[in-house]
């Protein structure tokens, strides 16, 4: 995702967002607190096809919804189950550009380095889930089901599974 | 009988009703208030208690309008920051320079061709070159164009245009208000104005920590009293040095814009700017004798036409060199051509210096035409683009592909 910021003197602040799917969105934050969001034509990135205006309060609520504060989608990003205080199972989708990509589980040695077990891997785009071995190659978009202590899982995710940007 | 408050109250009611109407029609209040001012005045009738001639209150209304100019320019100074300009980038600097140059040079030519004396020609060239920040910002927001790719460039050019306005007003007030006719006298007074301006720049750079400390006033009440006291004192003092009071306000705004209190001042000044600004547009209309309008109509129409062409050309150039499409570049010129508050302020400088009285009706008509035609043309920019495209053949006519909806 590509985000470009710019100031609009006398009006406010503008964020231009181009997603991985090449969708263009523009968010304008007006100095008076209003927010506007524009969606551009997929073929013509100069032509806004729709727009919506929110008050400050509405914008905050929508931000919460988009951020997953109310409902967290299953099998995406992080969904965790807590067994006791420390041990949890977590689902995590490997981000593009993450250091672990194209390396085997044995190679990065998740178990001895982080004390975390990879219970299952769900390949991107398939429903198939299988038990990984040390030779299983981690690919971008794979969802890893991992169990371990919360802090160590966090450490694993931040060092190996999320993109370096 | 002293009916002063009632007369001013009547004027304010008219201003309020007119502003409501302008808002309803989705137009800037500027052209509407000028027309309102023209409609009333010494030639207007008196209905019983309600006196529409505003003769008795003329002086106070003009004074409130003058305060409006001070607030408008003080705010312009506050908004402006050297930092913003420095990071604005090459395409804005090039686009802005070309924009000002094309408009100013054509303005000079127009003044010569219509046989205006030197000073009047300079004032006309100046007022033809300054776009209306208020109308342009309103147009962009109303037409939901803030997200468009050309918007940053439009606002950048406006910022650039504002610097030109500051430099032009400072130099011209030196030339005009000196009251001197000798070349030496004029040069001296221009040097005084420029030196005065430089003094403010130095204060803005060096004095900021001190100002930050002095203006660190907790109470809003005391804060606003202090700020306004400085504003009026500095503006008035400038006048004694033959620097227009409006310039004093602008330069003071520049100084405050460097302090950490800038946002607070801006916040406090906006309602005053809006209120007294409205009275300024009304008072400008009031100062126009409608019978003089017919003398200036052709002059104003010609100037408006030149501005429209110059803006479309300059906008196209600025947009293309910033690698925007022809369509986005068409939007630039059509949006930026609106003229308003700053053109009137430039004209007022000339009128205050006793230049040809035709400047008043000329400026009024010129601003009226472009304050209304500008936003309308901006709204119709798609059709204007299609028309231009037919002439210049920039791109193959790319009719929108119809999306096939199954079952329809």
Coordinates of C-alpha atoms in Angstrom, one line a residue:
Chain A
X1 CA 0.0 0.0 0.0
X2 CA 1.3 3.4 -1.0
X3 CA 0.3 6.5 1.1
X4 CA 1.2 10.0 0.1
X5 CA 0.5 12.9 2.4
X6 CA 0.2 16.6 1.5
X7 CA -0.9 19.8 3.1
X8 CA -3.7 21.8 1.6
X9 CA -3.2 25.3 2.9
X10 CA -6.4 26.9 4.1
X11 CA -8.3 23.6 3.7
X12 CA -6.6 20.9 5.7
X13 CA -4.6 17.7 5.1
X14 CA -4.8 15.1 2.4
X15 CA -3.8 11.4 2.3
X16 CA -3.7 9.7 -1.1
X17 CA -3.8 5.9 -0.8
X18 CA -3.2 3.4 -3.5
X19 CA -3.9 -0.2 -2.3
X20 CA -2.2 -3.4 -3.5
X21 CA -5.3 -3.9 -5.8
X22 CA -4.5 -0.6 -7.4
X23 CA -7.6 1.0 -5.9
X24 CA -7.1 4.7 -5.2
X25 CA -8.6 6.3 -2.2
X26 CA -8.1 9.9 -0.9
X27 CA -8.9 11.0 2.6
X28 CA -9.1 14.7 3.2
X29 CA -9.2 16.0 6.8
X30 CA -10.6 19.5 6.9
X31 CA -9.4 22.0 9.4
X32 CA -12.9 22.2 10.8
X33 CA -12.8 18.5 11.6
X34 CA -14.9 17.1 8.8
X35 CA -13.4 14.1 6.9
X36 CA -14.0 13.3 3.3
X37 CA -13.2 10.0 1.6
X38 CA -13.0 9.7 -2.1
X39 CA -12.9 6.6 -4.2
X40 CA -11.4 6.9 -7.7
X41 CA -12.2 5.1 -10.9
X42 CA -10.1 2.0 -11.2
X43 CA -9.1 2.8 -14.8
X44 CA -8.7 6.6 -14.4
X45 CA -7.0 7.7 -11.2
X46 CA -8.0 11.3 -11.8
X47 CA -11.7 10.7 -11.8
X48 CA -13.4 10.4 -8.4
X49 CA -16.4 8.1 -8.7
X50 CA -17.8 8.5 -5.2
X51 CA -17.3 10.4 -2.1
X52 CA -18.6 10.4 1.5
X53 CA -18.4 13.0 4.2
X54 CA -18.1 12.3 7.9
X55 CA -18.2 14.4 11.1
X56 CA -15.3 14.0 13.4
X57 CA -17.2 11.6 15.6
X58 CA -18.4 9.5 12.8
X59 CA -14.9 9.3 11.4
X60 CA -13.6 8.0 14.7
X61 CA -16.3 5.3 14.9
X62 CA -15.6 4.2 11.3
X63 CA -11.9 4.1 12.0
X64 CA -12.7 1.8 14.9
X65 CA -14.7 -0.5 12.7
X66 CA -12.1 -0.6 10.0
X67 CA -9.4 -1.2 12.5
X68 CA -11.2 -4.3 13.8
X69 CA -12.0 -3.0 17.2
X70 CA -15.5 -4.2 17.1
X71 CA -15.2 -7.4 15.1
X72 CA -12.0 -9.1 14.2
X73 CA -12.2 -11.3 11.0
X74 CA -11.3 -14.9 11.6
X75 CA -8.3 -16.5 10.0
X76 CA -6.8 -13.1 9.1
X77 CA -4.0 -11.4 10.8
X78 CA -4.2 -12.1 14.5
X79 CA -6.8 -14.2 16.2
X80 CA -5.7 -15.6 19.4
X81 CA -7.1 -18.0 22.0
X82 CA -5.8 -17.9 25.5
X83 CA -5.4 -21.1 27.4
X84 CA -4.0 -19.7 30.6
X85 CA -2.2 -16.5 31.4
X86 CA 0.6 -17.0 29.1
X87 CA 0.1 -19.9 26.6
X88 CA -1.9 -18.9 23.6
X89 CA -2.6 -20.1 20.0
X90 CA -2.5 -17.5 17.4
X91 CA -3.3 -17.3 13.7
X92 CA -1.0 -15.0 11.7
X93 CA -0.9 -14.4 8.0
X94 CA 2.7 -13.9 6.7
X95 CA 3.1 -10.4 5.2
X96 CA 4.7 -9.9 1.9
X97 CA 8.4 -9.0 2.3
X98 CA 8.7 -10.8 5.7
X99 CA 12.2 -12.2 6.4
X100 CA 10.8 -15.8 6.9
X101 CA 9.5 -16.1 3.3
X102 CA 11.0 -18.8 1.2
X103 CA 12.8 -20.4 4.1
X104 CA 11.9 -23.6 5.8
X105 CA 10.7 -23.9 9.3
X106 CA 13.8 -25.9 10.2
X107 CA 16.0 -23.2 8.7
X108 CA 14.7 -20.4 10.8
X109 CA 14.4 -22.8 13.7
X110 CA 11.4 -21.2 15.2
X111 CA 11.2 -23.7 18.1
X112 CA 14.6 -23.2 19.6
X113 CA 14.9 -19.5 18.7
X114 CA 11.5 -18.4 20.0
X115 CA 10.1 -21.3 21.9
X116 CA 7.1 -21.3 19.6
X117 CA 5.5 -24.3 17.8
X118 CA 4.0 -24.1 14.4
X119 CA 0.9 -26.3 14.7
X120 CA -0.5 -25.9 11.3
X121 CA -0.1 -23.9 8.0
X122 CA -2.9 -22.9 5.8
X123 CA -1.7 -22.1 2.3
X124 CA -2.9 -18.9 0.7
X125 CA -5.9 -19.3 -1.5
X126 CA -6.6 -22.9 -0.4
X127 CA -8.7 -24.4 2.3
X128 CA -6.0 -27.0 2.9
X129 CA -4.4 -27.0 6.2
X130 CA -1.6 -29.4 7.0
X131 CA 0.9 -30.2 9.7
X132 CA 4.2 -28.7 8.8
X133 CA 7.5 -30.4 9.1
X134 CA 11.0 -28.8 9.3
X135 CA 11.2 -28.9 5.5
X136 CA 8.0 -26.9 5.0
X137 CA 8.7 -23.6 3.2
X138 CA 7.0 -20.5 4.5
X139 CA 5.4 -18.4 1.8
X140 CA 3.9 -15.0 1.7
X141 CA 0.2 -15.1 2.5
X142 CA 0.4 -18.4 4.4
X143 CA -1.5 -18.4 7.6
X144 CA 0.5 -19.9 10.4
X145 CA -1.1 -21.3 13.4
X146 CA 1.4 -21.0 16.2
X147 CA 1.3 -21.6 19.9
X148 CA 3.6 -20.4 22.6
X149 CA 4.0 -17.7 25.2
X150 CA 2.4 -14.4 24.3
X151 CA 5.6 -12.4 24.4
X152 CA 7.5 -14.9 22.4
X153 CA 4.8 -15.1 19.7
X154 CA 4.9 -11.3 19.5
X155 CA 8.7 -11.4 19.1
X156 CA 8.4 -14.0 16.4
X157 CA 5.8 -12.1 14.5
X158 CA 7.7 -8.8 14.6
X159 CA 11.1 -10.3 13.6
X160 CA 10.2 -12.9 11.1
X161 CA 6.6 -12.8 9.9
X162 CA 5.8 -9.1 9.3
X163 CA 7.1 -7.1 6.4
X164 CA 10.3 -5.1 6.8
X165 CA 9.3 -1.6 5.8
Chain B
X1 CA -31.5 62.4 16.2
X2 CA -28.7 59.9 16.6
X3 CA -29.7 56.8 14.7
X4 CA -26.3 55.5 14.2
X5 CA -26.7 52.1 15.9
X6 CA -30.0 51.6 14.1
X7 CA -28.4 52.4 10.7
X8 CA -25.5 50.1 11.3
X9 CA -27.9 47.4 12.5
X10 CA -30.0 47.8 9.4
X11 CA -26.9 47.4 7.3
X12 CA -25.9 44.3 9.2
X13 CA -29.4 42.8 8.7
X14 CA -29.1 43.4 5.0
X15 CA -25.6 41.8 5.0
X16 CA -26.9 38.8 6.9
X17 CA -29.9 38.2 4.7
X18 CA -27.7 38.6 1.5
X19 CA -25.1 36.2 2.9
X20 CA -27.9 33.7 3.6
X21 CA -29.1 34.0 0.1
X22 CA -25.6 33.6 -1.3
X23 CA -25.1 30.5 0.8
X24 CA -28.4 29.1 -0.4
X25 CA -27.3 29.6 -4.1
X26 CA -23.9 28.1 -3.2
X27 CA -21.9 31.2 -4.1
X28 CA -19.3 33.2 -2.3
X29 CA -20.7 36.1 -0.4
X30 CA -18.2 38.5 -1.9
X31 CA -20.1 39.4 -5.2
X32 CA -23.4 39.4 -3.4
X33 CA -22.3 41.9 -0.8
X34 CA -20.8 44.2 -3.4
X35 CA -24.0 44.3 -5.3
X36 CA -25.9 44.9 -2.1
X37 CA -23.7 47.9 -1.3
X38 CA -24.3 49.3 -4.8
X39 CA -28.0 48.9 -4.5
X40 CA -28.3 51.0 -1.3
X41 CA -26.5 54.2 -0.7
X42 CA -27.3 57.9 -1.2
X43 CA -29.5 57.2 -4.2
X44 CA -31.7 54.7 -2.4
X45 CA -35.1 55.5 -0.9
X46 CA -36.0 55.8 2.8
X47 CA -38.8 53.8 4.1
X48 CA -40.2 55.5 7.2
X49 CA -37.8 54.5 9.9
X50 CA -35.5 52.5 7.7
X51 CA -33.0 54.7 6.0
X52 CA -31.3 52.9 3.1
X53 CA -29.1 55.9 2.1
X54 CA -26.6 55.2 4.9
X55 CA -25.4 58.7 4.7
X56 CA -25.1 59.3 8.4
X57 CA -23.5 56.0 9.1
X58 CA -21.3 56.0 6.0
X59 CA -18.2 57.0 7.9
X60 CA -18.5 54.3 10.5
X61 CA -19.3 51.6 8.0
X62 CA -16.3 52.6 6.0
X63 CA -14.2 52.4 9.2
X64 CA -15.5 48.9 10.0
X65 CA -14.7 47.9 6.5
X66 CA -11.2 49.2 6.9
X67 CA -10.9 47.0 10.0
X68 CA -12.0 44.1 7.8
X69 CA -9.0 44.8 5.5
X70 CA -6.7 44.7 8.4
X71 CA -8.1 41.4 9.6
X72 CA -8.0 39.9 6.1
X73 CA -4.4 40.8 5.6
X74 CA -3.3 39.9 9.1
X75 CA -4.8 36.5 8.6
X76 CA -3.1 36.2 5.2
X77 CA 0.2 36.9 7.0
X78 CA -0.5 34.3 9.7
X79 CA -1.4 31.6 7.2
X80 CA 1.7 32.2 5.2
X81 CA 4.9 30.6 6.3
X82 CA 8.3 30.6 4.7
X83 CA 8.7 26.9 5.7
X84 CA 5.6 25.9 3.7
X85 CA 6.9 27.7 0.7
X86 CA 10.4 26.2 1.0
X87 CA 9.1 22.7 0.8
X88 CA 6.6 23.4 -1.8
X89 CA 8.7 22.1 -4.6
X90 CA 9.8 23.0 -8.1
X91 CA 6.5 22.6 -10.0
X92 CA 4.8 25.1 -7.6
X93 CA 7.6 27.7 -7.9
X94 CA 7.7 27.4 -11.7
X95 CA 3.9 27.3 -12.1
X96 CA 3.5 30.2 -9.6
X97 CA 6.1 32.4 -11.3
X98 CA 4.6 31.8 -14.7
X99 CA 1.1 32.4 -13.5
X100 CA 2.0 35.8 -11.9
X101 CA 4.2 36.8 -14.8
X102 CA 1.6 36.1 -17.5
X103 CA -1.2 37.9 -15.6
X104 CA 0.9 40.9 -14.7
X105 CA 2.4 41.4 -18.1
X106 CA -0.9 41.1 -19.8
X107 CA -2.3 43.5 -17.2
X108 CA 0.4 46.1 -18.1
X109 CA -0.3 45.7 -21.8
X110 CA -4.0 46.1 -21.2
X111 CA -3.4 49.3 -19.2
X112 CA -1.2 50.7 -22.0
X113 CA -3.6 49.7 -24.8
X114 CA -6.6 51.4 -23.0
X115 CA -4.6 54.5 -22.5
X116 CA -4.3 54.5 -18.8
X117 CA -1.7 56.6 -17.1
X118 CA 1.4 54.8 -15.6
X119 CA 0.2 54.4 -12.0
X120 CA -3.3 53.3 -12.9
X121 CA -1.7 50.8 -15.3
X122 CA 0.4 49.3 -12.5
X123 CA -2.5 49.1 -10.2
X124 CA -4.6 47.4 -12.9
X125 CA -1.8 44.9 -13.6
X126 CA -1.6 44.2 -9.9
X127 CA -5.3 43.6 -9.3
X128 CA -5.5 41.4 -12.4
X129 CA -2.8 39.2 -11.0
X130 CA -4.1 38.4 -7.5
X131 CA -6.5 35.4 -7.2
X132 CA -9.0 35.2 -4.5
X133 CA -7.9 32.7 -1.8
X134 CA -11.3 32.7 -0.2
X135 CA -13.3 31.9 -3.4
X136 CA -10.8 29.3 -4.7
X137 CA -10.8 27.4 -1.4
X138 CA -14.6 27.5 -1.3
X139 CA -14.9 26.3 -4.9
X140 CA -12.5 23.4 -4.3
X141 CA -14.5 22.3 -1.2
X142 CA -17.9 22.8 -2.7
X143 CA -17.1 21.0 -5.9
X144 CA -15.5 18.2 -3.9
X145 CA -12.3 18.6 -5.7
X146 CA -10.0 18.6 -2.7
X147 CA -9.0 15.0 -3.5
X148 CA -8.0 15.8 -7.1
X149 CA -4.4 15.6 -8.2
X150 CA -4.3 19.2 -9.3
X151 CA -5.4 20.6 -5.9
X152 CA -2.0 20.9 -4.3
X153 CA -0.7 22.8 -7.3
X154 CA -3.7 25.2 -7.3
X155 CA -3.2 26.0 -3.6
X156 CA 0.6 26.2 -4.1
X157 CA 0.1 28.8 -6.9
X158 CA -2.3 30.7 -4.7
X159 CA 0.4 30.8 -2.0
X160 CA 2.8 32.1 -4.5
X161 CA 0.3 34.6 -5.7
X162 CA 0.0 35.8 -2.1
X163 CA 3.7 36.6 -1.8
X164 CA 3.5 38.5 -5.0
X165 CA 0.5 40.5 -3.5
X166 CA 2.6 41.3 -0.4
X167 CA 5.6 42.5 -2.4
X168 CA 3.4 44.4 -4.9
X169 CA 1.4 46.2 -2.2
X170 CA 4.6 47.1 -0.2
X171 CA 6.3 48.5 -3.3
X172 CA 3.2 50.3 -4.6
X173 CA 2.4 51.8 -1.3
X174 CA 5.9 53.3 -1.2
X175 CA 5.4 54.6 -4.7
X176 CA 1.9 56.0 -4.3
X177 CA 1.6 57.2 -0.7
X178 CA 4.9 59.1 -0.7
X179 CA 3.1 62.0 -2.3
X180 CA 6.3 62.7 -4.2
X181 CA 6.6 63.1 -7.9
X182 CA 10.3 63.2 -8.4
X183 CA 12.1 60.0 -9.2
X184 CA 14.4 60.5 -6.2
X185 CA 11.4 61.0 -3.8
X186 CA 9.7 57.8 -5.2
X187 CA 12.9 55.8 -4.8
X188 CA 13.4 57.0 -1.3
X189 CA 9.9 56.1 -0.2
X190 CA 10.1 52.6 -1.9
X191 CA 13.3 52.0 -0.1
X192 CA 11.6 53.0 3.2
X193 CA 8.8 50.5 2.5
X194 CA 11.1 47.7 1.5
X195 CA 13.4 48.5 4.5
X196 CA 10.3 48.5 6.8
X197 CA 9.4 45.1 5.3
X198 CA 12.9 43.7 5.9
X199 CA 12.8 44.9 9.5
X200 CA 9.7 42.7 10.0
X201 CA 11.5 39.8 8.4
X202 CA 14.4 40.2 10.8
X203 CA 12.0 40.4 13.8
X204 CA 10.3 37.3 12.6
X205 CA 13.6 35.4 12.4
X206 CA 15.4 36.7 15.5
X207 CA 12.6 37.8 17.8
X208 CA 10.5 34.6 17.9
X209 CA 11.8 33.3 21.2
X210 CA 11.1 36.6 22.9
X211 CA 7.7 36.9 21.3
X212 CA 6.9 33.3 22.4
X213 CA 7.6 34.3 26.0
X214 CA 5.8 37.7 25.9
X215 CA 2.7 36.2 24.3
X216 CA 2.5 33.4 26.7
X217 CA -0.7 34.7 28.2
X218 CA -3.1 32.2 29.8
X219 CA -6.3 34.3 29.7
X220 CA -7.9 34.4 26.3
X221 CA -9.4 37.8 27.2
X222 CA -6.1 39.4 27.9
X223 CA -4.5 37.6 24.9
X224 CA -6.9 39.0 22.4
X225 CA -6.6 42.5 23.8
X226 CA -2.8 42.4 23.5
X227 CA -2.9 40.9 20.0
X228 CA -5.4 43.4 18.7
X229 CA -3.7 46.3 20.4
X230 CA -0.5 45.4 18.6
X231 CA -2.3 44.9 15.3
X232 CA -4.0 48.3 15.2
X233 CA -1.0 50.1 16.6
X234 CA 1.4 48.6 14.1
X235 CA -1.0 49.1 11.2
X236 CA -1.6 52.7 12.2
X237 CA 2.1 53.4 12.7
X238 CA 2.9 52.0 9.3
X239 CA 0.6 54.6 7.8
X240 CA 2.7 57.4 9.3
X241 CA 5.7 56.0 7.4
X242 CA 3.7 56.0 4.1
X243 CA 3.4 52.3 4.2
X244 CA -0.3 51.2 3.7
X245 CA -1.9 50.2 7.0
X246 CA -2.9 46.9 5.3
X247 CA 0.8 46.1 4.8
X248 CA 1.5 46.7 8.4
X249 CA -1.2 44.2 9.3
X250 CA 0.2 41.7 6.8
X251 CA 3.8 42.0 8.0
X252 CA 2.7 41.7 11.6
X253 CA 0.8 38.5 10.7
X254 CA 4.0 37.2 9.2
X255 CA 5.9 37.9 12.4
X256 CA 3.3 36.1 14.5
X257 CA 3.1 33.1 12.1
X258 CA 6.7 32.2 13.2
X259 CA 5.7 32.0 16.9
X260 CA 4.2 29.1 18.7
X261 CA 1.0 31.1 19.3
X262 CA 0.1 31.1 15.7
X263 CA -2.7 28.6 15.8
X264 CA -4.3 30.3 18.8
X265 CA -4.1 33.7 17.1
X266 CA -5.5 32.3 13.9
X267 CA -8.4 30.7 15.8
X268 CA -9.2 34.0 17.6
X269 CA -9.0 36.1 14.4
X270 CA -11.1 34.0 12.0
X271 CA -14.5 35.2 13.4
X272 CA -13.3 38.8 13.3
X273 CA -12.0 38.4 9.8
X274 CA -15.3 36.9 8.6
X275 CA -17.5 39.5 10.3
X276 CA -15.5 42.7 9.4
X277 CA -14.6 41.2 6.0
X278 CA -18.3 41.0 5.1
X279 CA -18.7 44.7 6.1
X280 CA -15.7 45.5 3.9
X281 CA -17.3 44.0 0.8
X282 CA -20.5 45.8 1.6
X283 CA -18.7 49.1 2.2
X284 CA -16.8 48.7 -1.0
X285 CA -20.1 48.4 -2.9
X286 CA -21.5 51.3 -0.9
X287 CA -18.6 53.5 -2.2
X288 CA -19.7 52.9 -5.8
X289 CA -22.0 55.3 -7.5
X290 CA -24.0 53.0 -9.8
X291 CA -24.2 55.7 -12.4
X292 CA -20.5 55.4 -13.0
X293 CA -20.7 51.7 -13.7
X294 CA -21.6 52.2 -17.4
X295 CA -18.3 54.0 -18.0
X296 CA -16.3 51.1 -16.8
X297 CA -18.3 48.2 -18.2
X298 CA -16.3 47.6 -21.4
X299 CA -13.0 48.1 -19.6
X300 CA -14.0 45.5 -17.0
X301 CA -15.3 43.0 -19.6
X302 CA -12.1 43.3 -21.5
X303 CA -10.0 42.8 -18.4
X304 CA -12.1 39.8 -17.3
X305 CA -11.7 38.2 -20.8
X306 CA -7.9 38.7 -20.6
X307 CA -7.9 37.1 -17.1
X308 CA -9.9 34.1 -18.2
X309 CA -7.6 33.4 -21.2
X310 CA -4.4 34.1 -19.2
X311 CA -5.5 31.8 -16.4
X312 CA -6.4 28.9 -18.7
X313 CA -3.0 29.3 -20.5
X314 CA -1.0 29.7 -17.3
X315 CA -3.0 26.8 -15.6
X316 CA -2.3 24.6 -18.6
X317 CA 1.4 25.4 -18.5
X318 CA 1.7 24.9 -14.7
X319 CA -0.3 21.6 -14.8
X320 CA 1.6 20.1 -17.8
X321 CA 5.0 20.9 -16.4
X322 CA 3.9 19.2 -13.1
X323 CA 3.1 16.2 -15.3
X324 CA -0.7 16.4 -14.8
X325 CA -3.1 15.5 -17.5
X326 CA -4.7 18.1 -19.8
X327 CA -7.9 17.6 -18.1
X328 CA -6.5 18.3 -14.6
X329 CA -4.5 21.3 -16.0
X330 CA -7.8 22.7 -17.4
X331 CA -9.2 22.6 -13.9
X332 CA -6.3 24.7 -12.6
X333 CA -6.9 27.7 -14.7
X334 CA -10.7 27.6 -14.4
X335 CA -10.5 27.3 -10.6
X336 CA -7.8 29.9 -10.0
X337 CA -9.3 32.7 -12.1
X338 CA -11.7 33.8 -9.4
X339 CA -11.0 37.4 -8.3
X340 CA -12.2 38.9 -5.0
X341 CA -10.9 40.4 -1.8
X342 CA -7.3 41.0 -2.8
X343 CA -8.1 42.7 -6.1
X344 CA -10.3 45.1 -4.2
X345 CA -7.6 45.8 -1.7
X346 CA -5.1 46.6 -4.5
X347 CA -7.6 48.9 -6.1
X348 CA -8.3 50.6 -2.8
X349 CA -4.6 51.4 -2.4
X350 CA -4.8 53.2 -5.7
X351 CA -8.0 55.0 -4.8
X352 CA -6.6 56.1 -1.4
X353 CA -3.6 57.6 -3.3
X354 CA -6.0 59.7 -5.4
X355 CA -5.7 57.8 -8.7
X356 CA -8.4 57.9 -11.4
X357 CA -11.8 57.3 -9.8
X358 CA -12.7 54.9 -12.6
X359 CA -10.7 52.3 -10.7
X360 CA -13.6 51.8 -8.3
X361 CA -16.4 50.9 -10.7
X362 CA -13.9 49.0 -12.9
X363 CA -12.7 46.9 -10.0
X364 CA -16.2 46.3 -8.8
X365 CA -17.4 45.0 -12.2
X366 CA -14.2 43.1 -12.8
X367 CA -14.5 41.3 -9.4
X368 CA -18.2 40.7 -9.8
X369 CA -17.7 39.1 -13.2
X370 CA -14.9 36.8 -12.1
X371 CA -16.2 36.0 -8.7
X372 CA -19.3 34.6 -10.4
X373 CA -17.9 33.3 -13.7
X374 CA -14.9 31.7 -12.0
X375 CA -16.7 29.2 -9.9
X376 CA -19.3 28.5 -12.6
X377 CA -16.6 27.8 -15.2
X378 CA -14.8 25.6 -12.6
X379 CA -18.0 23.7 -12.2
X380 CA -18.3 23.2 -15.9
X381 CA -14.6 22.3 -16.4
X382 CA -15.5 19.0 -17.9
X383 CA -17.3 20.6 -20.8
X384 CA -14.7 23.3 -21.2
X385 CA -12.1 20.5 -21.4
X386 CA -14.1 18.7 -24.0
X387 CA -14.4 21.9 -26.0
X388 CA -10.6 22.6 -25.7
X389 CA -9.9 19.0 -26.6
X390 CA -11.8 19.3 -29.8
X391 CA -9.7 22.3 -30.8
X392 CA -6.3 21.1 -29.6
X393 CA -6.8 17.3 -30.0
X394 CA -4.9 16.4 -26.8
X395 CA -6.3 12.9 -26.6
X396 CA -8.6 10.6 -28.4
X397 CA -12.2 11.1 -27.2
X398 CA -12.3 8.6 -24.4
X399 CA -16.0 8.1 -23.9
X400 CA -16.6 6.2 -20.7
X401 CA -17.0 2.5 -21.4
X402 CA -20.5 1.5 -20.6
X403 CA -20.6 -1.2 -17.9
X404 CA -22.7 -4.0 -19.1
X405 CA -25.2 -4.9 -16.5
X406 CA -26.5 -8.4 -17.0
X407 CA -30.3 -8.7 -17.2
X408 CA -30.9 -5.1 -18.1

